[in-house]
Amino acid sequence: MRVLRTFVAIAVAAMTVAPATAQKAWLDPADILNPKPDSWPTYSGDYSGRRFSSLKDINTTNVHGLTLAWVQRLSAGSAPPSAGPFSFGPPAPPTTVGGVGTIEAQMGSVKGAILQVNGVLYVTTPDNVWALDAYDGHELWHFLWKTRGGTHIGNRGVGMWHDRLFFETPDNYLVALNATTGKEIWHKEIASFDLQYFSTMSPIVVGDHLLVGTGNDLDEPGLLQSFNPETGDVEWKWYAVPMKEGDPGLDTWKNLDAASHGGGNVWVPGSYDPETHLYIFGTGNPTAAYTSQLRGPGANLYTCSLVALNVETGKMAWYYQTSPHDTHDFDSTQTPVLTDAMFGGKMRKLAITAARNGYFFVLDRVTGEHLLTSKLVDSPNWAKDTLDKNGAPVRDPAKDFDLGGALVSPANGGIVNWPPPAYSPQTGYFYAHAQESYAMYYLATTDPRGAMGLGGKDELSVGSLGSYLVAMDPKTGKPAWKHRYPGVTGGGGGLNGLLATAGGLLFASDAHGNFVAHDAASGKALWHTRISTTNAPETYMLDGHQYVLVAGSDTVYAFRLQ
C-alpha cells in the first residue's frame, strides 16, 4: 500500500506541472547543429553521435536523489482509449489512422530515440507515433499506420523538419506527419515490399535533406536515399553494392549478379560532419551472410563498412571496411562517434566505432585514413592475430562455417549491436556495452534465400564470458575500465544504448533489469532503479529542471531530482 500511495503521489504531482505550451510545433534544421539544452532534436541528440549532454544539474554528487517525475504507458491500437486503474490527468486523445494495408499489428516496444522539441516528446514503435507532453507525459496525439505486413522488429524514431515529422514503416513507407496534430501529410514508398525489404531507421534531417535507409534479410541490395522533406521526392540514391558494370568495387565480387544481390543494408542512423558535409554511417553484412561461395573470394565492397557520403550529391568520399569478406553476419551499422581529440600528439578530426565483430576502430573522419584497430574485449576468435594492410582484422578460414561446425566468438548478435554508444569529451572515453558470447556455426545450405539470407545455421548460447560496460581510450585502443555485470549472460548484441553527461555521469541499463547511473571516469555505479529499459536514455531541461528520459517496452519514464 505504501508503494501505491507513493506512485499516486508522484502521478498527482506530475499533473500539477505546467502543460506544454500551446504553440505550433516547429524545428529549424539549423538548431540541430547546436541543440538547445531544452531539446533532443535528432537521433543522437546532435549530429556527432556522441550522445553527450552539456547538462550538469544532475551530477556525481547528487544523482542519488534522482526520482521518478512521471510515467506514461502508451495507448495501443485504434480503439478509443479507456481509463485504467492508474490513469491520471486528461484521457488519451483519439487515434488518427493511416496506412495502405488492413493489418493492425501488435504495438511492440519503444527501441528508438524520443525527440524532445518545444516541450513535446515524439515517441515511436513500429507503425505508431505519439506526441506526449514533456512536463507530465500525457498524450497529445497518436498516429497508427495500418500495415501490409513486414518485419516489425523495431523502429529507431522520427526525424523532424520545420513543422513535420517523418518515420519509416515496416512495409516500407516514409510517412510525413503534421507535428502539431499528428495528421498525415503524405507517404512515399521507400523500397519494394514484394522483395522483402523492411524499414526501421530513424530518418536524419540535414538542412533540406531527409536521409532514409532500409533493411533486407534476403538477397537485395542495401541503399541510402535522400528525400525532399517538402515534397517527398527522391533527390539521390546510393547503393551499398555495385549495381552495374563499371561500378567501383565490382572486382571484389564474383560477378555482377552476386554484387547486385549482395546486401549491405543501411538500417541504423549515422552521424554528420557539417565542416565537410559528409554523412558517415555503417553498412550491413553481405548476402549470403554465412557462406560465400556465390560471392567469390574478394572483400565484397561496400558491405560491413563505414562510409562517408557528400550529403548534397550522394557521392562517396571514402570508406573503411571493418570486416572484409564477412562470413559471420557482422554488420558494421553501428552509429559512429565524430569528435576532435588528441591522437598521436596532435589534434585530429576522428570517427570512432565499435563494430559488431568485436573490434574497435579510430579513423580520420575527413579522409577515412585508418589510425587504430584493437579488440573491444578479449573473446573474438573469428580473425587471426594479424591485421591487413588497411588495419582490418584478417578472417580465419578455420572459423568459417562448415558441416562439422565451428565454435566462434562473437555469436550472431555480436559483441555490440544496434544500441548506440556514447562519448564524453570530459573523460575522452568511448563507451559501449559488450557481450562476450559464443555460438556454433554450421554449413546447412549455400542458397542465400535460406535461413533469412544467412545461407547456414547457428546454435546460439553455447557459452559466454559475461556482459560488460566498457570505456575505451581512443588514443591507445585499450579499455580505461570495464564494469562487469553480475552473472553470465549469453546471446550477444549489447543492451539498449548509453548517455554521457557533463555532470560526470554515464547512464546505462544492465543485464538484469536495472537502469543505472555510473561515474563516467571510473565506472562505479552511483544510482539505480529497477526498470527493464528498451531504448537508450536521453536528457533535457524544462523550467529549470534537468530530466532523464528512458522507455521500457510500452512505457516512458521521466526522472528528475527531488
Coordinates of C-alpha atoms in Angstrom, one line a residue:
M1 CA 0.0 0.0 0.0
R2 CA 2.9 2.4 0.7
V3 CA 4.2 1.8 -2.8
L4 CA 0.8 2.5 -4.3
R5 CA 0.4 5.8 -2.3
T6 CA 3.9 6.8 -3.4
F7 CA 3.0 6.1 -7.0
V8 CA -0.2 8.0 -6.8
A9 CA 1.6 11.0 -5.1
I10 CA 4.1 11.1 -8.0
A11 CA 1.4 10.9 -10.6
V12 CA -0.7 13.6 -9.0
A13 CA 2.3 15.8 -8.5
A14 CA 3.1 15.4 -12.2
M15 CA -0.4 16.7 -13.0
T16 CA 0.4 20.0 -11.3
V17 CA 3.3 20.8 -13.7
A18 CA 2.5 23.3 -16.4
P19 CA 1.4 21.6 -19.6
A20 CA 3.3 22.0 -22.9
T21 CA 2.8 25.5 -24.3
A22 CA 0.0 25.6 -26.9
Q23 CA 2.1 26.5 -29.9
K24 CA 2.7 25.3 -33.4
A25 CA 5.4 22.6 -33.4
W26 CA 8.5 23.8 -35.3
L27 CA 12.2 22.9 -35.6
D28 CA 14.7 24.8 -37.7
P29 CA 17.2 22.3 -39.1
A30 CA 19.9 24.7 -38.2
D31 CA 19.1 24.1 -34.5
I32 CA 20.3 20.5 -34.8
L33 CA 23.8 21.9 -35.5
N34 CA 23.8 23.4 -32.0
P35 CA 21.0 21.9 -30.0
K36 CA 19.5 23.9 -27.1
P37 CA 19.7 22.4 -23.6
D38 CA 15.9 22.0 -23.5
S39 CA 15.8 19.8 -26.7
W40 CA 16.8 16.4 -28.1
P41 CA 16.1 17.2 -31.8
T42 CA 17.6 14.2 -33.6
Y43 CA 18.5 10.5 -33.1
S44 CA 21.8 11.0 -31.1
G45 CA 20.8 14.4 -29.7
D46 CA 23.1 16.2 -32.2
Y47 CA 24.9 15.2 -35.4
S48 CA 28.1 13.9 -33.7
G49 CA 26.8 10.5 -32.5
R50 CA 28.4 11.2 -29.1
R51 CA 25.2 11.1 -27.1
F52 CA 26.8 13.6 -24.7
S53 CA 24.8 16.3 -23.0
S54 CA 26.3 19.5 -21.6
L55 CA 23.7 19.5 -18.8
K56 CA 25.2 19.0 -15.3
D57 CA 22.5 19.8 -12.8
I58 CA 22.3 16.1 -12.2
N59 CA 25.9 15.0 -11.3
T60 CA 28.0 12.6 -9.4
T61 CA 27.4 14.4 -6.1
N62 CA 23.6 14.4 -6.2
V63 CA 22.4 11.7 -8.6
H64 CA 21.4 9.6 -5.6
G65 CA 18.5 12.0 -5.3
L66 CA 17.1 11.1 -8.7
T67 CA 13.5 10.1 -8.5
L68 CA 10.5 9.4 -10.8
A69 CA 8.8 12.6 -12.1
W70 CA 6.2 10.9 -14.2
V71 CA 5.4 7.6 -16.0
Q72 CA 3.2 7.2 -19.1
R73 CA 2.0 4.0 -20.7
L74 CA 1.4 4.5 -24.4
S75 CA -2.1 3.9 -25.8
A76 CA -2.4 0.9 -28.1
G77 CA -4.4 0.3 -31.2
S78 CA -7.1 2.3 -32.9
A79 CA -9.9 1.7 -30.4
P80 CA -11.0 4.7 -28.2
P81 CA -8.8 4.7 -25.1
S82 CA -10.3 3.7 -21.8
A83 CA -9.3 4.7 -18.3
G84 CA -7.3 2.2 -16.3
P85 CA -6.8 1.9 -12.5
F86 CA -3.6 4.1 -12.7
S87 CA -4.8 6.7 -15.2
F88 CA -4.2 10.3 -14.2
G89 CA -4.7 13.6 -15.9
P90 CA -6.6 14.0 -19.2
P91 CA -7.7 10.9 -21.2
A92 CA -5.7 9.9 -24.2
P93 CA -7.0 11.6 -27.4
P94 CA -8.5 9.6 -30.3
T95 CA -6.1 7.9 -32.6
T96 CA -5.6 9.0 -36.2
V97 CA -5.4 6.0 -38.5
G98 CA -3.5 5.9 -41.8
G99 CA -1.8 3.3 -44.0
V100 CA -2.2 1.3 -47.2
G101 CA -2.8 -2.0 -45.5
T102 CA -5.5 -3.6 -43.4
I103 CA -3.4 -5.2 -40.6
E104 CA -3.2 -3.6 -37.2
A105 CA 0.0 -5.1 -35.9
Q106 CA 0.9 -5.5 -32.3
M107 CA 2.3 -2.3 -30.9
G108 CA 5.8 -3.5 -30.0
S109 CA 8.4 -1.8 -27.8
V110 CA 10.0 1.6 -27.8
K111 CA 13.5 0.9 -29.1
G112 CA 14.4 4.2 -30.8
A113 CA 15.2 7.8 -29.9
I114 CA 12.5 10.0 -28.4
L115 CA 12.7 13.6 -29.8
Q116 CA 12.0 16.5 -27.5
V117 CA 11.2 19.8 -29.1
N118 CA 9.5 22.8 -27.5
G119 CA 8.2 20.8 -24.6
V120 CA 6.8 17.9 -26.7
L121 CA 8.1 14.3 -26.8
Y122 CA 7.8 12.3 -30.0
V123 CA 7.8 8.5 -29.4
T124 CA 7.6 5.6 -31.8
T125 CA 7.2 1.9 -32.1
P126 CA 6.6 0.0 -35.4
D127 CA 3.6 1.6 -37.2
N128 CA 3.0 4.1 -34.3
V129 CA 3.9 7.7 -33.4
W130 CA 2.8 9.5 -30.3
A131 CA 3.2 13.1 -29.1
L132 CA 3.5 13.4 -25.3
D133 CA 3.6 16.5 -23.1
A134 CA 7.2 16.6 -21.8
Y135 CA 6.1 18.1 -18.5
D136 CA 3.8 15.3 -17.3
G137 CA 3.8 12.7 -20.1
H138 CA 0.1 12.8 -21.1
E139 CA -0.7 12.1 -24.7
L140 CA -1.3 14.9 -27.1
W141 CA -2.0 12.7 -30.2
H142 CA -1.4 9.2 -31.6
F143 CA -1.0 8.1 -35.2
L144 CA -1.4 4.5 -36.2
W145 CA -0.3 3.1 -39.6
K146 CA -2.2 0.1 -40.8
T147 CA 0.3 -2.2 -42.5
R148 CA 0.6 -4.7 -45.3
G149 CA 2.8 -6.8 -43.0
G150 CA 6.6 -7.0 -42.9
T151 CA 9.2 -7.4 -40.2
H152 CA 8.1 -5.5 -37.1
I153 CA 11.4 -5.8 -35.3
G154 CA 11.7 -2.2 -34.2
N155 CA 11.6 1.5 -35.1
R156 CA 14.6 3.9 -34.4
G157 CA 12.5 7.1 -34.1
V158 CA 11.3 10.1 -36.1
G159 CA 13.1 12.9 -37.8
M160 CA 11.8 16.5 -37.7
W161 CA 11.9 19.3 -40.2
H162 CA 10.1 22.6 -39.6
D163 CA 6.5 21.5 -38.7
R164 CA 6.8 18.0 -40.0
L165 CA 7.7 14.6 -38.5
F166 CA 9.0 11.7 -40.6
F167 CA 9.1 8.0 -39.8
E168 CA 9.6 4.7 -41.6
T169 CA 7.1 1.8 -41.6
P170 CA 7.9 -2.0 -41.7
D171 CA 6.1 -2.2 -45.0
N172 CA 8.5 0.4 -46.5
Y173 CA 6.8 3.7 -46.5
L174 CA 8.2 7.1 -45.5
V175 CA 5.4 9.0 -43.8
A176 CA 5.2 12.7 -43.2
L177 CA 3.0 13.9 -40.3
N178 CA 2.0 17.4 -39.1
A179 CA 3.9 17.6 -35.8
T180 CA 1.2 19.7 -34.1
T181 CA -1.8 17.5 -35.0
G182 CA -0.4 14.1 -35.9
K183 CA -2.3 14.2 -39.2
E184 CA -0.7 12.6 -42.3
I185 CA 0.6 15.0 -45.0
W186 CA 2.0 12.4 -47.5
H187 CA 3.6 9.0 -47.7
K188 CA 6.1 7.6 -50.2
E189 CA 7.3 4.1 -50.9
I190 CA 11.0 3.6 -49.9
A191 CA 11.6 0.1 -51.3
S192 CA 9.7 -2.9 -52.7
F193 CA 7.6 -4.8 -50.1
D194 CA 7.5 -7.7 -52.5
L195 CA 11.3 -8.0 -52.4
Q196 CA 11.2 -8.5 -48.6
Y197 CA 12.6 -5.1 -47.7
F198 CA 11.6 -3.7 -44.3
S199 CA 12.3 -0.2 -42.8
T200 CA 13.2 0.7 -39.3
M201 CA 15.7 3.6 -39.4
S202 CA 15.1 7.0 -37.9
P203 CA 15.2 9.5 -40.7
I204 CA 18.0 12.0 -40.3
V205 CA 17.4 15.6 -41.3
V206 CA 20.4 17.6 -42.6
G207 CA 19.3 21.0 -43.9
D208 CA 16.7 20.3 -46.5
H209 CA 17.7 16.7 -47.0
L210 CA 15.9 13.7 -45.4
L211 CA 18.2 10.7 -45.2
V212 CA 16.5 7.4 -45.2
G213 CA 17.9 3.8 -45.0
T214 CA 16.2 0.4 -45.2
G215 CA 16.9 -3.2 -44.5
N216 CA 16.5 -6.6 -46.1
D217 CA 17.3 -10.1 -44.7
L218 CA 17.3 -11.8 -48.1
D219 CA 19.4 -11.0 -51.1
E220 CA 18.5 -7.5 -52.2
P221 CA 21.0 -4.6 -52.3
G222 CA 21.1 -2.1 -49.4
L223 CA 20.7 1.6 -50.1
L224 CA 20.6 5.1 -48.5
Q225 CA 18.3 7.7 -50.1
S226 CA 17.8 11.4 -49.8
F227 CA 14.3 12.7 -49.9
N228 CA 13.0 16.3 -50.2
P229 CA 11.1 16.9 -46.9
E230 CA 8.6 19.2 -48.5
T231 CA 7.5 17.1 -51.5
G232 CA 8.8 13.6 -50.7
D233 CA 10.7 13.4 -54.0
V234 CA 13.9 11.3 -54.1
E235 CA 17.0 13.5 -54.6
W236 CA 19.6 10.7 -54.8
K237 CA 20.2 7.1 -54.1
W238 CA 23.4 5.4 -53.0
Y239 CA 23.7 1.6 -53.2
A240 CA 26.0 -0.2 -50.8
V241 CA 27.0 -2.7 -53.5
P242 CA 27.8 -2.4 -57.3
M243 CA 24.7 -2.4 -59.4
K244 CA 26.0 -2.2 -62.9
E245 CA 29.1 -2.9 -65.0
G246 CA 31.9 -0.4 -64.2
D247 CA 30.7 0.4 -60.7
P248 CA 33.5 0.8 -58.1
G249 CA 34.1 -2.3 -56.1
L250 CA 32.7 -4.8 -58.6
D251 CA 36.1 -6.5 -58.8
T252 CA 35.7 -7.6 -55.2
W253 CA 32.7 -9.8 -56.1
K254 CA 32.4 -13.0 -58.2
N255 CA 30.2 -11.3 -60.8
L256 CA 27.6 -8.5 -61.2
D257 CA 24.7 -10.8 -60.2
A258 CA 26.4 -11.6 -56.9
A259 CA 27.2 -8.0 -56.2
S260 CA 23.8 -6.6 -57.1
H261 CA 22.2 -9.1 -54.7
G262 CA 24.9 -8.6 -52.1
G263 CA 23.2 -7.0 -49.2
G264 CA 25.0 -4.2 -47.2
N265 CA 21.7 -2.8 -45.9
V266 CA 21.6 0.6 -44.1
W267 CA 19.3 0.3 -41.0
V268 CA 20.9 2.4 -38.2
P269 CA 21.3 6.2 -38.3
G270 CA 24.8 7.6 -38.9
S271 CA 26.5 10.9 -38.0
Y272 CA 27.0 14.1 -39.9
D273 CA 30.1 16.4 -40.1
P274 CA 29.0 19.9 -41.0
E275 CA 32.5 21.0 -41.8
T276 CA 32.9 18.6 -44.7
H277 CA 29.2 18.0 -45.4
L278 CA 29.8 14.2 -45.0
Y279 CA 27.3 11.9 -43.6
I280 CA 29.1 8.9 -42.1
F281 CA 27.3 5.7 -41.5
G282 CA 27.6 1.9 -41.4
T283 CA 26.5 -0.8 -43.8
G284 CA 25.3 -4.3 -43.1
N285 CA 26.6 -7.8 -43.9
P286 CA 26.9 -9.3 -47.4
T287 CA 24.5 -12.0 -48.7
A288 CA 24.6 -14.9 -48.1
A289 CA 25.9 -14.0 -44.6
Y290 CA 27.4 -17.3 -43.6
T291 CA 28.6 -18.8 -46.8
S292 CA 30.5 -17.0 -49.6
Q293 CA 30.6 -19.5 -52.5
L294 CA 28.3 -17.3 -54.5
R295 CA 30.1 -14.1 -53.6
G296 CA 33.6 -15.1 -54.6
P297 CA 36.8 -14.7 -52.5
G298 CA 37.0 -10.9 -52.6
A299 CA 36.3 -8.2 -49.9
N300 CA 32.6 -7.8 -51.1
L301 CA 32.6 -4.0 -51.1
Y302 CA 30.9 -1.9 -49.6
T303 CA 29.4 -4.3 -47.1
C304 CA 30.4 -4.2 -43.4
S305 CA 31.9 -0.8 -43.9
L306 CA 31.9 2.8 -42.6
V307 CA 31.0 5.0 -45.5
A308 CA 31.2 8.8 -45.9
L309 CA 28.8 10.4 -48.5
N310 CA 28.5 14.0 -49.5
V311 CA 25.0 14.9 -48.3
E312 CA 24.4 17.2 -51.2
T313 CA 25.2 14.8 -54.0
G314 CA 25.2 11.3 -52.5
K315 CA 28.7 10.7 -53.8
M316 CA 31.1 8.6 -51.7
A317 CA 34.1 10.4 -50.3
W318 CA 35.7 7.5 -48.5
Y319 CA 35.0 4.1 -47.0
Y320 CA 36.6 1.8 -44.5
Q321 CA 35.7 -1.9 -44.3
T322 CA 35.7 -3.4 -40.8
S323 CA 35.1 -7.0 -41.8
P324 CA 36.4 -7.7 -45.3
H325 CA 34.6 -10.7 -46.8
D326 CA 32.4 -11.2 -43.8
T327 CA 31.2 -14.8 -43.1
H328 CA 29.5 -14.3 -39.7
D329 CA 26.8 -11.7 -40.2
F330 CA 28.9 -9.0 -38.5
D331 CA 27.1 -5.8 -39.7
S332 CA 29.0 -2.6 -39.3
T333 CA 25.9 -0.5 -38.9
Q334 CA 26.7 1.0 -35.5
T335 CA 26.4 4.8 -35.2
P336 CA 29.9 6.2 -35.3
V337 CA 31.1 8.9 -32.9
L338 CA 32.6 12.1 -34.5
T339 CA 34.9 14.2 -32.3
D340 CA 38.0 16.3 -32.3
A341 CA 40.6 14.9 -29.9
M342 CA 44.4 14.5 -29.4
F343 CA 45.8 11.5 -31.3
G344 CA 49.4 10.8 -31.9
G345 CA 50.4 14.1 -30.3
K346 CA 48.2 16.3 -32.4
M347 CA 44.5 17.3 -32.7
R348 CA 42.7 15.1 -35.2
K349 CA 39.2 15.0 -36.5
L350 CA 38.2 11.5 -35.6
A351 CA 35.5 9.0 -36.4
I352 CA 35.3 6.2 -33.8
T353 CA 33.3 3.0 -33.9
A354 CA 33.0 -0.3 -32.2
A355 CA 31.9 -2.9 -34.7
R356 CA 29.7 -5.9 -34.2
N357 CA 32.7 -8.2 -34.9
G358 CA 34.3 -7.1 -31.6
Y359 CA 36.9 -4.7 -32.9
F360 CA 37.4 -1.0 -32.1
F361 CA 38.4 1.4 -34.9
V362 CA 39.6 5.0 -35.0
L363 CA 39.7 6.8 -38.3
D364 CA 40.3 10.3 -39.7
R365 CA 36.8 11.4 -40.4
V366 CA 37.9 13.8 -43.2
T367 CA 39.9 11.3 -45.3
G368 CA 39.0 7.9 -43.9
E369 CA 42.6 7.3 -43.0
H370 CA 43.0 4.3 -40.6
L371 CA 44.5 5.3 -37.3
L372 CA 44.0 2.5 -34.9
T373 CA 42.5 -1.0 -34.5
S374 CA 42.1 -3.0 -31.3
K375 CA 39.8 -5.5 -29.7
L376 CA 36.9 -4.1 -27.6
V377 CA 37.1 -7.3 -25.4
D378 CA 39.3 -10.4 -25.5
S379 CA 37.0 -13.1 -26.8
P380 CA 36.7 -12.6 -30.6
N381 CA 38.3 -15.5 -32.3
W382 CA 37.0 -15.4 -35.8
A383 CA 40.1 -13.5 -37.0
K384 CA 43.8 -14.1 -36.9
D385 CA 46.1 -12.2 -34.6
T386 CA 47.3 -10.1 -37.6
L387 CA 45.8 -7.1 -39.4
D388 CA 45.7 -6.5 -43.1
K389 CA 47.4 -3.6 -44.9
N390 CA 44.4 -1.4 -44.1
G391 CA 44.4 -2.2 -40.4
A392 CA 41.3 -4.5 -40.7
P393 CA 41.1 -8.0 -39.0
V394 CA 42.1 -10.9 -41.2
R395 CA 39.4 -13.6 -41.2
D396 CA 40.5 -17.1 -40.0
P397 CA 39.1 -19.7 -42.5
A398 CA 39.1 -22.3 -39.8
K399 CA 36.3 -20.3 -38.1
D400 CA 34.1 -20.2 -41.3
F401 CA 31.0 -22.3 -41.5
D402 CA 31.4 -26.0 -42.3
L403 CA 29.4 -29.2 -42.0
G404 CA 31.1 -30.1 -38.7
G405 CA 30.5 -26.7 -37.2
A406 CA 32.9 -24.0 -35.8
L407 CA 32.9 -22.5 -32.3
V408 CA 33.1 -18.8 -32.8
S409 CA 33.0 -15.6 -30.7
P410 CA 31.1 -13.5 -31.0
A411 CA 27.7 -15.1 -31.7
N412 CA 25.5 -13.7 -34.5
G413 CA 24.3 -10.8 -32.3
G414 CA 27.9 -9.5 -32.0
I415 CA 30.0 -8.1 -29.2
V416 CA 27.9 -4.9 -29.8
N417 CA 24.8 -4.4 -32.0
W418 CA 22.5 -1.5 -32.9
P419 CA 22.2 0.1 -29.4
P420 CA 24.1 3.5 -29.6
P421 CA 27.4 4.1 -27.9
A422 CA 28.4 7.3 -26.1
Y423 CA 31.5 9.5 -25.8
S424 CA 32.5 12.1 -23.2
P425 CA 34.8 14.9 -24.1
Q426 CA 35.5 15.3 -20.4
T427 CA 37.0 11.9 -19.9
G428 CA 38.0 11.3 -23.6
Y429 CA 36.4 7.8 -23.3
F430 CA 34.2 6.0 -25.8
Y431 CA 31.6 3.9 -24.0
A432 CA 29.8 0.7 -25.3
H433 CA 28.1 -2.4 -23.9
A434 CA 29.8 -5.6 -24.8
Q435 CA 28.7 -9.2 -24.6
E436 CA 31.3 -12.0 -24.9
S437 CA 29.2 -14.8 -26.4
Y438 CA 30.0 -18.0 -28.3
A439 CA 28.0 -19.9 -31.0
M440 CA 28.4 -23.0 -33.2
Y441 CA 28.0 -22.2 -36.9
Y442 CA 27.1 -24.9 -39.4
L443 CA 27.0 -25.0 -43.2
A444 CA 23.4 -26.0 -44.0
T445 CA 22.9 -24.5 -47.4
T446 CA 24.6 -22.3 -49.9
D447 CA 21.3 -20.8 -51.1
P448 CA 21.2 -17.1 -49.8
R449 CA 17.4 -17.2 -49.7
G450 CA 17.6 -19.9 -47.0
A451 CA 17.6 -19.2 -43.3
M452 CA 16.7 -15.5 -43.7
G453 CA 19.6 -14.9 -46.1
L454 CA 22.2 -16.4 -43.9
G455 CA 23.0 -19.5 -46.0
G456 CA 23.7 -21.6 -42.9
K457 CA 22.6 -22.2 -39.4
D458 CA 23.9 -21.3 -36.0
E459 CA 23.4 -22.7 -32.5
L460 CA 23.4 -19.7 -30.1
S461 CA 24.1 -19.5 -26.3
V462 CA 26.6 -22.3 -26.2
G463 CA 28.9 -20.2 -24.0
S464 CA 29.6 -16.7 -22.6
L465 CA 32.3 -14.9 -20.7
G466 CA 29.8 -12.3 -19.4
S467 CA 28.4 -8.9 -20.2
Y468 CA 30.3 -5.6 -19.7
L469 CA 30.1 -1.8 -19.8
V470 CA 33.4 -0.8 -21.4
A471 CA 35.2 2.6 -21.5
M472 CA 37.7 2.6 -24.4
D473 CA 40.5 5.2 -24.7
P474 CA 40.7 6.1 -28.4
K475 CA 44.3 7.3 -28.0
T476 CA 45.6 3.8 -27.0
G477 CA 42.8 1.4 -28.1
K478 CA 42.8 -0.1 -24.6
P479 CA 40.0 -0.2 -22.0
A480 CA 40.3 2.6 -19.4
W481 CA 37.9 0.5 -17.3
K482 CA 35.4 -2.4 -17.6
H483 CA 32.4 -2.8 -15.4
R484 CA 31.2 -6.5 -15.4
Y485 CA 27.6 -7.1 -14.8
P486 CA 26.9 -9.8 -12.2
G487 CA 26.3 -13.3 -13.6
V488 CA 26.8 -14.7 -17.1
T489 CA 24.6 -13.8 -20.0
G490 CA 24.5 -15.3 -23.4
G491 CA 23.2 -14.3 -26.8
G492 CA 25.4 -11.3 -27.6
G493 CA 24.4 -8.0 -29.1
G494 CA 24.8 -5.5 -26.2
L495 CA 21.9 -3.9 -24.3
N496 CA 20.0 -0.7 -25.0
G497 CA 22.3 2.2 -25.5
L498 CA 24.1 4.9 -23.4
L499 CA 24.1 8.5 -22.4
A500 CA 27.0 10.6 -21.1
T501 CA 26.6 14.0 -19.4
A502 CA 28.7 16.9 -18.3
G503 CA 27.7 16.0 -14.8
G504 CA 30.3 13.2 -15.0
L505 CA 27.6 10.5 -15.4
L506 CA 27.1 7.6 -17.8
F507 CA 23.6 6.2 -17.9
A508 CA 23.1 2.6 -18.9
S509 CA 21.0 -0.5 -18.4
D510 CA 22.5 -3.7 -17.0
A511 CA 21.7 -7.3 -17.9
H512 CA 19.3 -7.8 -15.0
G513 CA 16.6 -5.2 -15.5
N514 CA 18.3 -2.1 -13.8
F515 CA 18.6 1.4 -15.1
V516 CA 22.0 2.6 -13.7
A517 CA 23.9 5.9 -13.4
H518 CA 27.7 5.3 -13.4
D519 CA 30.6 7.6 -12.7
A520 CA 31.9 8.2 -16.3
A521 CA 35.5 8.4 -15.1
S522 CA 35.6 5.2 -13.1
G523 CA 32.6 3.1 -14.0
K524 CA 31.4 3.0 -10.4
A525 CA 27.6 2.6 -10.1
L526 CA 26.2 5.6 -8.2
W527 CA 22.4 5.1 -8.5
H528 CA 19.9 2.6 -10.0
T529 CA 16.3 1.8 -10.3
R530 CA 14.5 -1.4 -11.2
I531 CA 13.3 -0.7 -14.7
S532 CA 13.9 -3.0 -17.7
T533 CA 14.6 -0.5 -20.5
T534 CA 14.3 -1.0 -24.2
N535 CA 15.9 2.2 -25.7
A536 CA 18.8 4.5 -25.0
P537 CA 18.4 7.2 -22.3
E538 CA 18.2 10.9 -23.1
T539 CA 18.2 14.2 -21.1
Y540 CA 16.9 17.7 -21.4
M541 CA 15.9 20.8 -19.4
L542 CA 12.4 22.0 -18.7
D543 CA 11.5 25.0 -16.4
G544 CA 14.9 24.9 -14.7
H545 CA 14.9 21.1 -14.1
Q546 CA 17.0 18.5 -15.8
Y547 CA 15.1 15.4 -16.8
V548 CA 16.4 11.9 -17.7
L549 CA 14.1 10.0 -20.0
V550 CA 14.1 6.3 -20.9
A551 CA 11.5 3.8 -22.1
G552 CA 10.7 0.2 -21.2
S553 CA 8.5 -1.8 -23.5
D554 CA 5.4 0.4 -24.0
T555 CA 6.0 2.8 -21.1
V556 CA 8.0 6.1 -20.9
Y557 CA 9.7 7.1 -17.6
A558 CA 11.0 10.6 -16.7
F559 CA 13.3 11.2 -13.8
R560 CA 14.5 14.4 -12.0
L561 CA 16.0 15.4 -8.7
Q562 CA 13.6 15.8 -5.8

